[in-house]
Coordinates of C-alpha atoms and ligand atoms in Angstrom, one line a residue:
Chain A
M1 CA 86.9 87.4 192.9
Q2 CA 89.6 87.7 195.0
K3 CA 89.6 91.3 195.4
A4 CA 85.8 91.2 196.4
L5 CA 86.4 89.0 199.0
R6 CA 89.1 90.8 200.5
E7 CA 86.9 93.8 200.7
T8 CA 84.1 92.1 202.5
V9 CA 86.5 90.9 205.0
A10 CA 87.8 94.3 205.5
Y11 CA 84.0 95.1 205.8
T12 CA 83.4 93.1 208.4
A13 CA 86.6 93.5 210.3
S14 CA 85.8 97.5 211.1
P15 CA 83.4 97.9 213.8
P16 CA 79.6 98.3 212.8
S17 CA 78.3 101.6 213.1
A18 CA 75.1 102.2 215.0
G19 CA 72.8 102.6 212.2
P20 CA 69.8 105.5 213.3
A21 CA 67.5 102.1 214.4
Q22 CA 70.3 101.6 217.1
A23 CA 71.6 104.8 218.2
A24 CA 67.6 105.3 219.7
H25 CA 68.0 102.3 221.9
P26 CA 69.3 103.3 226.0
P27 CA 72.5 101.8 226.2
V28 CA 71.3 98.7 228.1
D29 CA 67.7 97.4 228.0
A30 CA 65.6 97.7 230.7
P31 CA 64.1 94.4 232.1
P32 CA 60.6 93.5 230.0
K33 CA 57.7 94.2 232.4
S34 CA 54.6 92.5 231.5
D35 CA 51.7 94.7 232.5
G36 CA 49.3 95.7 229.4
S37 CA 50.4 99.6 229.3
Q38 CA 53.7 98.4 229.2
A39 CA 53.2 96.6 226.6
A40 CA 51.3 99.3 224.8
R41 CA 53.7 101.7 225.0
S42 CA 56.6 99.0 223.9
V43 CA 54.3 98.5 220.8
Q44 CA 54.1 102.1 220.2
A45 CA 58.1 102.3 220.6
A46 CA 58.3 99.6 218.1
V47 CA 56.4 101.4 215.7
T48 CA 58.0 104.9 216.1
H49 CA 61.1 102.6 215.7
A50 CA 60.1 101.2 212.2
L51 CA 59.1 104.4 210.8
A52 CA 62.1 106.1 211.8
A53 CA 64.2 103.3 210.2
L54 CA 62.0 103.6 207.2
R55 CA 62.1 107.0 207.2
G56 CA 65.8 107.2 206.8
N57 CA 65.8 104.5 204.3
A58 CA 63.1 105.9 202.4
Y59 CA 65.4 107.9 200.5
G60 CA 66.9 105.2 199.3
L61 CA 64.0 103.4 198.8
A62 CA 62.6 106.2 196.6
V63 CA 65.5 106.4 194.4
G64 CA 66.4 102.4 194.2
T65 CA 62.6 102.2 193.0
L66 CA 63.1 104.9 190.8
G67 CA 66.3 103.5 188.8
L68 CA 64.7 100.0 188.6
F69 CA 61.7 101.4 187.1
I70 CA 63.7 103.6 184.6
G71 CA 66.0 100.6 183.7
I72 CA 62.2 98.4 182.8
V73 CA 61.1 101.2 180.8
L74 CA 64.6 101.4 178.9
W75 CA 64.5 97.4 178.3
H76 CA 60.6 97.8 177.3
L77 CA 61.6 100.5 174.4
A78 CA 64.9 98.7 173.4
T79 CA 62.7 95.2 172.8
T80 CA 59.9 97.1 171.2
H81 CA 62.1 99.5 169.0
S82 CA 64.6 96.5 168.2
V83 CA 67.4 98.0 169.2
D84 CA 70.5 96.9 167.1
F85 CA 73.3 98.8 168.3
Y86 CA 76.3 96.1 168.4
V87 CA 74.0 94.6 171.4
N88 CA 70.9 93.0 169.7
F89 CA 67.6 93.7 171.3
A90 CA 65.5 91.8 168.4
N91 CA 65.4 88.2 170.0
V92 CA 64.9 89.7 173.5
P93 CA 61.5 89.6 175.2
P94 CA 60.0 92.6 176.5
P95 CA 59.3 92.9 180.3
V96 CA 55.6 92.3 179.7
Q97 CA 56.1 89.0 178.5
V98 CA 58.8 87.8 181.2
L99 CA 56.4 88.7 183.9
D100 CA 53.3 86.9 182.0
A101 CA 55.7 83.6 181.8
L102 CA 56.7 84.0 185.2
I103 CA 53.3 84.1 186.4
R104 CA 52.4 81.4 184.5
H105 CA 55.3 79.3 185.7
L106 CA 54.4 79.9 189.5
Q107 CA 51.0 78.6 188.8
D108 CA 53.0 75.3 187.6
L109 CA 54.0 72.6 189.9
R110 CA 56.7 71.7 187.5
F111 CA 58.6 74.7 188.2
Y112 CA 58.8 74.1 191.6
V113 CA 60.5 70.8 191.5
H114 CA 63.1 72.5 189.4
I115 CA 63.8 75.2 192.1
Q116 CA 63.4 72.3 194.7
V117 CA 65.7 70.1 193.2
S118 CA 68.4 73.2 193.2
V119 CA 67.8 74.5 196.5
Q120 CA 68.5 70.5 197.7
R121 CA 71.9 70.4 196.0
I122 CA 73.0 73.9 197.4
A123 CA 71.9 72.9 200.6
T124 CA 73.7 69.4 200.7
G125 CA 76.8 71.1 198.9
F126 CA 76.9 74.4 200.9
L127 CA 76.6 72.5 204.4
L128 CA 79.3 70.1 203.3
A129 CA 81.7 73.0 202.4
T130 CA 80.9 74.9 205.8
L131 CA 82.0 71.8 207.8
L132 CA 84.9 71.1 205.6
G133 CA 86.0 74.8 204.8
V134 CA 85.8 75.9 208.9
L135 CA 88.0 72.4 209.6
L136 CA 90.3 73.2 206.8
G137 CA 90.5 77.3 207.8
T138 CA 90.7 76.5 211.3
L139 CA 93.6 74.1 211.3
M140 CA 95.3 76.4 208.7
G141 CA 94.9 79.3 211.1
R142 CA 96.2 77.9 214.4
S143 CA 98.8 75.4 213.0
R144 CA 101.8 75.9 211.0
L145 CA 102.1 72.3 210.0
G146 CA 98.1 72.6 208.8
R147 CA 99.0 75.6 207.2
A148 CA 102.0 74.2 205.2
L149 CA 100.5 71.5 204.5
F150 CA 97.1 72.4 203.0
Y151 CA 97.6 76.0 201.9
P152 CA 99.4 74.9 198.4
Y153 CA 96.0 72.7 197.7
I154 CA 93.8 76.0 198.6
E155 CA 95.8 78.2 196.5
V156 CA 96.2 76.2 193.2
L157 CA 92.7 74.9 193.2
R158 CA 91.2 78.3 194.5
P159 CA 91.4 79.8 191.1
I160 CA 90.1 77.5 188.8
P161 CA 86.5 78.3 188.1
A162 CA 83.8 75.8 188.6
V163 CA 82.9 75.5 185.0
A164 CA 86.5 74.3 184.5
W165 CA 86.0 71.5 186.7
I166 CA 83.0 70.0 184.9
P167 CA 84.8 67.8 182.6
L168 CA 86.2 65.9 185.4
A169 CA 83.6 66.0 187.8
I170 CA 81.8 64.2 185.2
L171 CA 84.3 61.7 185.0
M172 CA 84.8 60.9 188.3
W173 CA 81.4 61.0 190.1
P174 CA 79.2 57.9 189.4
T175 CA 76.1 60.2 188.9
D176 CA 75.1 63.6 187.3
E177 CA 73.6 64.3 190.7
A178 CA 76.6 63.6 192.7
S179 CA 79.1 65.7 190.0
I180 CA 76.6 68.8 190.3
V181 CA 76.7 68.8 194.1
Y182 CA 80.4 68.5 194.1
I183 CA 80.7 71.6 191.8
T184 CA 78.3 73.4 194.2
F185 CA 80.6 72.2 197.2
L186 CA 83.8 73.8 195.7
G187 CA 82.3 77.1 194.7
A188 CA 81.2 77.5 198.3
L189 CA 84.4 76.0 200.0
F190 CA 86.8 78.2 199.0
P191 CA 85.5 81.4 200.7
I192 CA 84.9 79.7 203.7
V193 CA 88.4 78.5 204.1
I194 CA 90.0 81.5 203.6
N195 CA 88.0 83.7 205.7
T196 CA 87.8 81.3 208.3
M197 CA 91.6 81.0 208.4
H198 CA 91.7 84.5 208.2
G199 CA 89.6 85.1 210.9
V200 CA 91.0 82.4 213.3
E201 CA 94.2 83.9 212.8
Q202 CA 93.2 87.6 213.5
A203 CA 92.2 86.3 217.2
P204 CA 93.5 89.2 219.2
E205 CA 96.8 87.9 221.2
V206 CA 95.9 89.8 224.7
L207 CA 92.6 87.7 224.7
V208 CA 94.3 84.7 224.6
R209 CA 96.7 85.7 227.2
A210 CA 93.9 86.7 229.0
A211 CA 92.1 83.3 229.1
K212 CA 95.6 81.6 229.8
S213 CA 96.1 83.7 233.0
L214 CA 92.3 82.4 233.8
G215 CA 93.3 79.0 233.9
A216 CA 91.6 78.1 230.1
S217 CA 93.0 74.8 228.5
R218 CA 93.9 75.0 224.9
M219 CA 90.7 73.6 223.8
Q220 CA 88.8 76.3 226.5
I221 CA 91.0 79.1 224.7
F222 CA 89.4 77.9 221.0
W223 CA 86.1 77.5 222.3
H224 CA 85.8 80.7 224.1
V225 CA 88.4 83.1 222.5
I226 CA 89.5 81.5 218.9
F227 CA 86.3 80.7 217.4
P228 CA 84.0 83.2 218.5
S229 CA 86.6 86.2 217.3
A230 CA 86.6 84.2 213.9
L231 CA 82.6 84.2 213.9
P232 CA 82.2 87.9 211.8
S233 CA 84.9 86.6 209.5
I234 CA 83.6 83.3 209.1
T235 CA 80.0 84.6 208.7
T236 CA 81.5 86.5 205.7
G237 CA 82.7 83.7 204.0
L238 CA 79.3 81.7 204.3
A239 CA 77.8 84.3 202.7
V240 CA 80.2 84.8 200.1
G241 CA 80.7 81.0 199.5
M242 CA 76.5 81.0 199.5
G243 CA 76.6 83.4 196.4
V244 CA 79.5 81.4 194.8
S245 CA 77.8 78.4 195.2
W246 CA 74.9 79.2 193.4
F247 CA 76.9 80.5 190.3
S248 CA 78.6 77.1 190.3
L249 CA 75.3 75.2 190.3
L250 CA 74.1 76.8 187.7
A251 CA 77.0 76.1 185.7
G252 CA 76.9 72.4 186.4
E253 CA 73.0 72.4 185.8
I254 CA 73.5 74.0 182.4
I255 CA 75.7 70.9 181.4
S256 CA 74.1 68.2 182.7
G257 CA 70.9 66.9 184.4
Q258 CA 67.4 66.9 183.9
Y259 CA 66.3 69.3 186.9
G260 CA 67.2 72.3 188.5
I261 CA 66.5 76.2 187.7
G262 CA 69.9 76.2 185.7
Y263 CA 68.9 73.5 183.3
F264 CA 65.4 75.4 183.0
T265 CA 67.2 78.6 181.9
W266 CA 69.4 76.6 179.4
N267 CA 66.5 74.3 178.5
A268 CA 64.3 77.3 177.6
Y269 CA 67.2 78.7 175.4
S270 CA 67.2 75.6 173.2
L271 CA 63.5 75.6 173.2
I272 CA 63.4 78.8 171.5
N273 CA 61.1 80.0 174.8
Y274 CA 63.1 83.2 175.3
P275 CA 60.9 84.6 177.9
D276 CA 61.6 81.8 180.1
I277 CA 65.6 82.5 179.8
I278 CA 65.0 85.5 182.0
V279 CA 62.3 84.1 184.2
G280 CA 65.2 81.2 185.1
M281 CA 67.9 84.4 185.7
L282 CA 65.3 86.3 187.7
V283 CA 64.2 83.2 189.8
T284 CA 68.0 82.3 190.1
G285 CA 69.0 85.8 191.5
A286 CA 65.9 86.0 194.0
L287 CA 67.1 82.6 195.3
G288 CA 70.7 83.5 195.7
T289 CA 69.5 86.7 197.6
I290 CA 67.2 84.7 199.9
S291 CA 70.0 82.3 200.7
T292 CA 72.4 84.6 201.3
Y293 CA 70.2 86.4 203.5
L294 CA 69.0 83.8 205.4
V295 CA 73.2 82.8 206.3
R296 CA 73.3 86.0 207.8
L297 CA 70.3 86.0 209.9
G298 CA 71.1 82.4 211.0
A299 CA 74.5 83.9 212.1
R300 CA 73.0 87.0 214.1
P301 CA 72.3 85.8 217.4
L302 CA 76.0 84.4 217.5
L303 CA 77.1 87.8 216.7
K304 CA 74.6 89.8 219.1
W305 CA 77.6 91.3 221.1
Q306 CA 78.8 93.0 217.8
R307 CA 76.0 94.9 217.4
K308 CA 75.6 96.3 220.9
A309 CA 78.4 98.2 220.3
R310 CA 78.3 101.8 221.6
Chain B
M1 CA 67.7 82.1 241.2
T2 CA 65.7 83.6 244.1
E3 CA 66.9 86.5 246.2
V4 CA 67.6 84.5 249.3
V5 CA 69.6 81.7 247.6
S6 CA 72.0 84.8 245.8
I7 CA 72.3 86.6 249.2
A8 CA 73.3 83.4 251.1
S9 CA 76.0 82.5 248.6
R10 CA 77.4 86.0 248.5
V11 CA 77.7 86.0 252.1
S12 CA 79.7 82.5 251.9
A13 CA 81.7 84.0 249.0
H14 CA 82.1 87.3 250.9
E15 CA 83.9 85.2 253.9
T16 CA 86.8 83.7 251.5
L17 CA 87.1 87.2 250.1
R18 CA 90.6 87.1 252.5
G19 CA 91.3 83.9 251.0
S20 CA 94.8 84.9 249.1
A21 CA 95.8 86.6 252.3
G22 CA 99.4 85.4 253.8
R23 CA 99.7 83.9 250.1
G24 CA 101.5 85.8 247.0
H25 CA 105.3 85.9 248.0
I26 CA 107.0 86.7 244.7
R27 CA 111.1 86.2 244.4
I28 CA 112.8 87.2 241.3
D29 CA 116.1 85.9 241.3
G30 CA 118.7 87.3 239.1
V31 CA 116.6 87.4 236.4
S32 CA 117.3 89.0 232.8
I33 CA 115.5 88.6 229.5
V34 CA 116.4 88.9 226.2
F35 CA 114.5 89.3 222.8
G36 CA 115.7 87.8 219.8
S37 CA 118.9 86.4 219.3
G38 CA 122.9 87.2 217.7
R39 CA 122.6 90.9 216.4
A40 CA 119.4 91.2 216.6
A41 CA 119.9 90.4 220.3
H42 CA 117.7 92.8 222.7
Q43 CA 118.1 92.7 226.3
A44 CA 114.9 94.3 227.9
V45 CA 115.6 93.4 231.5
T46 CA 119.1 93.1 233.3
S47 CA 119.9 90.6 236.3
T48 CA 117.1 91.8 238.3
T49 CA 116.7 90.2 242.1
L50 CA 113.6 91.2 243.7
D51 CA 111.4 89.9 246.6
I52 CA 107.8 90.9 247.0
R53 CA 106.0 90.6 250.5
P54 CA 103.0 88.8 250.5
G55 CA 99.9 91.3 250.5
E56 CA 102.6 94.0 249.3
F57 CA 101.4 96.3 247.0
V58 CA 104.5 97.3 244.5
C59 CA 104.4 99.8 241.7
I60 CA 106.8 99.7 238.7
L61 CA 107.6 103.3 237.6
G62 CA 109.8 103.9 234.5
P63 CA 109.7 105.6 231.1
S64 CA 108.4 103.6 228.0
G65 CA 110.3 101.0 227.2
C66 CA 112.1 100.2 230.0
G67 CA 111.4 96.5 230.1
K68 CA 108.1 97.5 232.8
S69 CA 105.8 94.9 230.8
T70 CA 108.6 92.7 230.0
L71 CA 109.3 92.0 233.9
L72 CA 105.3 92.0 234.7
N73 CA 105.0 89.6 231.8
S74 CA 107.5 87.2 233.0
I75 CA 105.8 87.0 236.5
A76 CA 102.7 86.2 234.7
G77 CA 104.4 83.4 232.6
Y78 CA 104.1 84.9 229.1
V79 CA 107.6 85.8 228.6
R80 CA 110.4 83.2 230.0
P81 CA 113.3 84.9 231.5
S82 CA 116.9 84.0 229.8
T83 CA 118.4 83.8 232.5
G84 CA 117.3 83.4 236.7
E85 CA 114.2 81.9 238.0
I86 CA 110.7 83.5 239.3
S87 CA 108.7 81.9 241.8
V88 CA 105.5 82.3 243.6
D89 CA 104.8 81.1 247.1
G90 CA 107.9 78.8 246.6
E91 CA 106.7 77.4 243.4
A92 CA 108.4 77.9 240.4
V93 CA 107.0 79.9 237.1
S94 CA 107.0 78.2 234.1
G95 CA 103.4 79.8 232.4
P96 CA 100.6 81.3 232.8
G97 CA 98.2 80.3 235.8
P98 CA 95.1 81.2 237.7
D99 CA 97.2 82.3 240.9
R100 CA 98.3 85.0 239.1
G101 CA 95.8 87.5 237.7
M102 CA 96.2 90.1 235.4
V103 CA 94.8 93.2 234.4
F104 CA 95.6 94.6 230.8
Q105 CA 96.0 98.2 230.0
Q106 CA 92.5 98.0 227.7
Y107 CA 90.5 95.8 225.0
S108 CA 91.0 92.6 227.5
L109 CA 87.6 91.7 228.2
F110 CA 85.9 89.3 225.7
P111 CA 83.4 91.2 223.3
W112 CA 81.1 88.1 222.9
K113 CA 80.4 87.3 226.3
T114 CA 78.2 89.7 228.6
I115 CA 79.7 91.5 231.9
R116 CA 78.7 88.4 233.9
E117 CA 80.0 85.6 231.8
N118 CA 83.5 87.6 231.7
I119 CA 83.2 87.6 235.3
A120 CA 82.6 84.2 235.6
F121 CA 84.7 83.1 233.0
G122 CA 87.6 82.0 235.3
P123 CA 85.9 80.1 237.8
K124 CA 84.0 78.1 234.8
V125 CA 87.0 77.1 233.2
G126 CA 88.2 76.2 236.4
G127 CA 85.6 73.5 236.6
R128 CA 83.5 74.9 239.2
S129 CA 79.7 74.4 239.3
A130 CA 76.9 76.6 237.5
T131 CA 75.5 77.6 241.0
E132 CA 79.0 78.4 242.0
C133 CA 80.3 80.5 239.0
G134 CA 76.7 82.8 239.5
S135 CA 77.2 83.3 243.0
I136 CA 81.0 84.3 242.6
A137 CA 79.9 86.6 239.6
N138 CA 77.6 88.3 241.8
T139 CA 79.7 88.9 244.4
F140 CA 82.3 90.8 242.1
L141 CA 79.6 92.6 240.1
E142 CA 78.5 93.9 243.7
M143 CA 82.3 94.5 244.7
V144 CA 82.6 96.6 241.4
G145 CA 79.5 98.2 241.3
L146 CA 78.1 96.8 238.1
T147 CA 75.5 94.8 239.2
K148 CA 73.3 96.7 237.1
F149 CA 75.2 95.8 234.1
A150 CA 75.6 92.1 234.3
N151 CA 74.2 91.3 230.9
A152 CA 75.6 94.1 229.2
Y153 CA 78.2 93.5 226.5
P154 CA 81.6 95.1 227.4
A155 CA 81.2 97.6 224.0
E156 CA 78.3 98.9 225.6
L157 CA 80.2 100.1 229.0
S158 CA 82.8 102.8 229.1
G159 CA 86.5 102.7 229.7
G160 CA 86.6 103.0 233.2
M161 CA 83.8 100.7 233.8
Q162 CA 85.3 97.9 231.5
Q163 CA 88.7 98.2 233.9
R164 CA 86.6 97.5 236.8
V165 CA 85.2 94.6 235.0
G166 CA 88.6 93.4 233.9
I167 CA 89.5 93.9 237.7
A168 CA 87.0 91.6 238.9
R169 CA 87.3 89.4 236.3
A170 CA 91.2 88.7 237.5
L171 CA 89.8 88.5 241.1
A172 CA 87.0 86.1 240.5
N173 CA 89.9 83.2 240.5
Y174 CA 90.8 84.6 244.0
P175 CA 94.5 84.8 242.8
S176 CA 97.5 85.4 245.2
V177 CA 98.8 87.9 242.9
L178 CA 97.4 90.6 241.0
L179 CA 99.6 91.7 238.0
M180 CA 98.4 94.9 236.3
D181 CA 99.9 96.3 233.3
E182 CA 99.1 100.5 233.0
P183 CA 95.7 99.4 234.1
F184 CA 94.3 103.3 233.9
G185 CA 96.4 104.1 231.3
A186 CA 93.9 105.1 228.9
L187 CA 91.4 106.3 231.2
D188 CA 90.9 110.2 231.3
A189 CA 92.1 112.1 234.1
Q190 CA 88.9 112.0 236.5
T191 CA 87.9 108.6 235.8
R192 CA 91.8 107.5 236.6
L193 CA 92.0 109.3 240.0
M194 CA 88.2 107.4 240.9
M195 CA 90.0 104.2 239.5
Q196 CA 92.8 104.4 242.2
E197 CA 90.6 105.1 245.1
S198 CA 88.3 102.0 243.9
L199 CA 91.3 100.0 243.4
L200 CA 92.7 100.9 246.8
N201 CA 89.3 99.7 248.7
I202 CA 89.4 96.5 246.6
W203 CA 92.8 95.9 247.6
S204 CA 92.0 96.5 251.5
E205 CA 89.2 94.0 251.6
F206 CA 91.4 91.4 249.4
G207 CA 94.8 91.5 250.8
T208 CA 96.0 90.0 247.3
T209 CA 100.0 91.0 246.3
V210 CA 99.6 93.6 243.7
V211 CA 102.3 94.5 241.0
F212 CA 101.3 97.4 239.5
V213 CA 102.8 99.1 236.4
T214 CA 102.6 102.6 235.5
H215 CA 104.5 105.5 234.3
D216 CA 102.3 108.2 236.5
V217 CA 104.5 109.1 239.9
D218 CA 101.3 110.1 241.7
E219 CA 99.8 107.2 241.0
A220 CA 102.7 105.2 242.2
I221 CA 102.8 106.9 245.6
F222 CA 99.2 107.3 246.2
L223 CA 98.6 103.1 245.6
A224 CA 102.0 101.6 246.9
D225 CA 103.5 100.4 249.9
R226 CA 106.8 100.4 247.9
I227 CA 107.8 101.9 244.6
L228 CA 110.6 100.2 241.9
I229 CA 112.1 102.3 240.0
M230 CA 113.2 101.6 236.6
S231 CA 115.9 102.7 234.3
A232 CA 115.7 102.4 230.5
S233 CA 117.9 99.9 228.3
P234 CA 118.8 97.9 229.4
G235 CA 116.1 97.5 232.1
S236 CA 116.9 97.3 235.7
V237 CA 115.9 98.2 238.8
I238 CA 117.3 101.6 240.2
A239 CA 115.7 102.6 243.5
D240 CA 113.6 100.9 245.8
L241 CA 111.6 103.3 247.7
K242 CA 109.5 102.7 250.4
V243 CA 106.1 104.8 250.8
P244 CA 105.5 105.9 254.1
L245 CA 101.8 107.0 254.0
A246 CA 99.2 106.2 256.0
R247 CA 96.2 103.9 254.8
P248 CA 93.6 104.2 254.1
R249 CA 94.6 107.1 251.5
S250 CA 92.4 109.2 250.0
L251 CA 93.1 111.6 247.5
E252 CA 94.2 114.2 249.8
V253 CA 97.2 112.5 250.7
E254 CA 98.4 114.0 247.6
T255 CA 99.0 117.4 248.9
S256 CA 100.7 116.1 252.2
E257 CA 104.2 117.1 252.8
A258 CA 105.2 113.4 252.6
F259 CA 103.7 113.2 249.3
M260 CA 105.4 116.0 247.8
E261 CA 108.7 114.8 249.3
L262 CA 108.7 111.3 247.8
K263 CA 107.5 112.7 244.6
R264 CA 110.6 115.2 244.2
S265 CA 112.9 112.2 245.2
C266 CA 111.0 109.8 242.3
H267 CA 111.6 112.8 239.8
E268 CA 115.0 113.4 240.8
K269 CA 116.4 109.5 240.3
I270 CA 114.5 109.5 237.0
R271 CA 115.9 112.3 235.7
A272 CA 119.1 111.4 236.4
E273 CA 118.5 108.1 235.2
S274 CA 117.3 109.8 231.7
L275 CA 120.2 111.9 231.6
R276 CA 122.4 109.1 232.0
A277 CA 121.1 107.3 229.5
F278 CA 121.0 110.0 227.1
Q279 CA 124.7 110.7 227.8
Q280 CA 125.2 107.0 226.7
Q281 CA 123.2 107.4 223.3
A282 CA 125.3 110.3 222.6
Q283 CA 128.7 108.5 223.4
Ligands
ADP401 N1 108.1 90.4 222.5 C1 109.2 91.1 222.0 N2 110.2 91.0 221.0 C2 111.3 91.8 221.0 N3 111.3 93.0 221.8 C3 110.6 93.2 222.6 C4 109.3 92.2 223.0 N4 108.7 93.0 224.0 C5 109.2 93.9 224.2 N5 110.3 94.4 223.5 C6 111.0 95.2 223.3 O1 111.6 95.3 225.1 C7 111.7 96.4 225.6 C8 111.0 96.7 226.6 O2 109.5 96.7 226.5 P1 108.2 96.6 227.5 O3 108.6 96.1 228.9 O4 107.4 96.5 226.8 O5 108.7 98.3 227.9 P2 107.3 99.2 228.8 O6 106.4 98.5 229.4 O7 108.3 99.7 230.0 O8 107.1 100.5 228.1 C9 111.4 97.7 224.4 O9 112.3 98.2 223.5 C10 110.5 96.7 223.5 O10 110.5 97.0 222.1
MG402 MG1 104.3 98.4 228.8

């Protein structure tokens, strides 16, 4: 976990390379004109753009699809032949059955209730983690006292996996709901704190000096220099935190509660309804991916300057 | 914003362009600067006393590591002198402030702000209204010839353009002193020459005091009224030379007899000093 985290930090710290789609842009966007032929031309340009991007990605897309297809075929063969070579496929449902179950559930309102409950827990836990995480991370990155005070807590508590918190969480919080949200919150908190702290620390000194010489106060330096320079790192923290909060949530839902996609998955196992296990897993994966993408999408307008690099 | 408004505000801003003239009297009085303490103590600048007149263009010339930036940073207020005092227009320097604009070598624009926002930053944090900030930004965008790039981000501009924005941003506060730390040091030779000429144009319009750090002898002579040569470890001013070249100057001046003469004398002083430092180290 820690290693992955550091790698993502390093990834965003390096300047973003312009993709093939961006390279085609002129350095400065011409002011948009609103006459018809111009509009038609810009639509045409956009289409050419999209096609070029697609062609650039076509190779990756083709290989990816082929790989997935091979995987599904192997899965199918392993289950239909009941392969039992250390790993036992005898009780694993074949892909067709899983697809069947998935389609059935997608037409069932109760399934959406599970999804809705999980998404709500994620939203609450993640939002709280974002507020507290950015605040703590900023304090730790900017103030020596803040760091001395909070860093020991973060370092001691961070390696404890969400699952280990479950018994105590159940004892501490008045309701199951609160304990599940708490665990979700904890999962997201640490990546956000750590990435915010590093981002805030790494604000270039020359920019702080420039702002001082231009007459900026401490607060103005924070809002105009420190915070924007930490934003790419904070965004990474939020994206990683979103992923971690999903697997914390699942752990929580498996142990307690009557709703949620984690509960659905575990319940399918208890009821010997094996295709549903895989349905639950796939839906969890999809929700995790979508929500992480939404986090990055939400941060995009604030990071526009980064993608404009030559 | 309508064109009429922007032209009107530009005119009024131009009237105040020379507002900094007559200000910018820098006094450096017995300043020495020591980094660290005890065994690790390192003297970067030794007892320096200087008087820089309002509107003067002064170049600080010297080899790498001789304390040029340290001396400049102490005028800027980033570094506190260990002894002595610095004042600007009679007021003791106690920290960085908008009366002393700073231009760095590179990468000092706010990457998340557009060129316009970068230039308007000083007036904005100084509490000026949005309209005032806008007209000041227009004035300075025009002055450095980057109006077309107002809404671009710094990363979209070449190194030379970025430095022009850096100069415009510092001047947008109408500082009495402009401090420049090897501002053209990272540019290619061609761009560098162009930037020197355009800096002189801006300065002649502005009349502010300029303290310009460089290790390039040609650059120092071309730009300055007065050259201060610094010696290496411990850093101190060993020569204070007047530049007898008429203004306005263009690049042809670099082939004149007076230019060559001064260049020879600068090189001689620097060589003698390097030799002394070398012998000192050998002992
Ligand atoms: N913050 C600092 N702490 C310790 N030593 C420093 C610091 N800043 C500069 N120095 C030292 O002071 C000397 C002068 O540095 P500087 O003023 O940057 O030289 P120049 O700008 O002429 O190249 C160098 O030996 C440098 O290592
Ligand atoms: Mg220097």
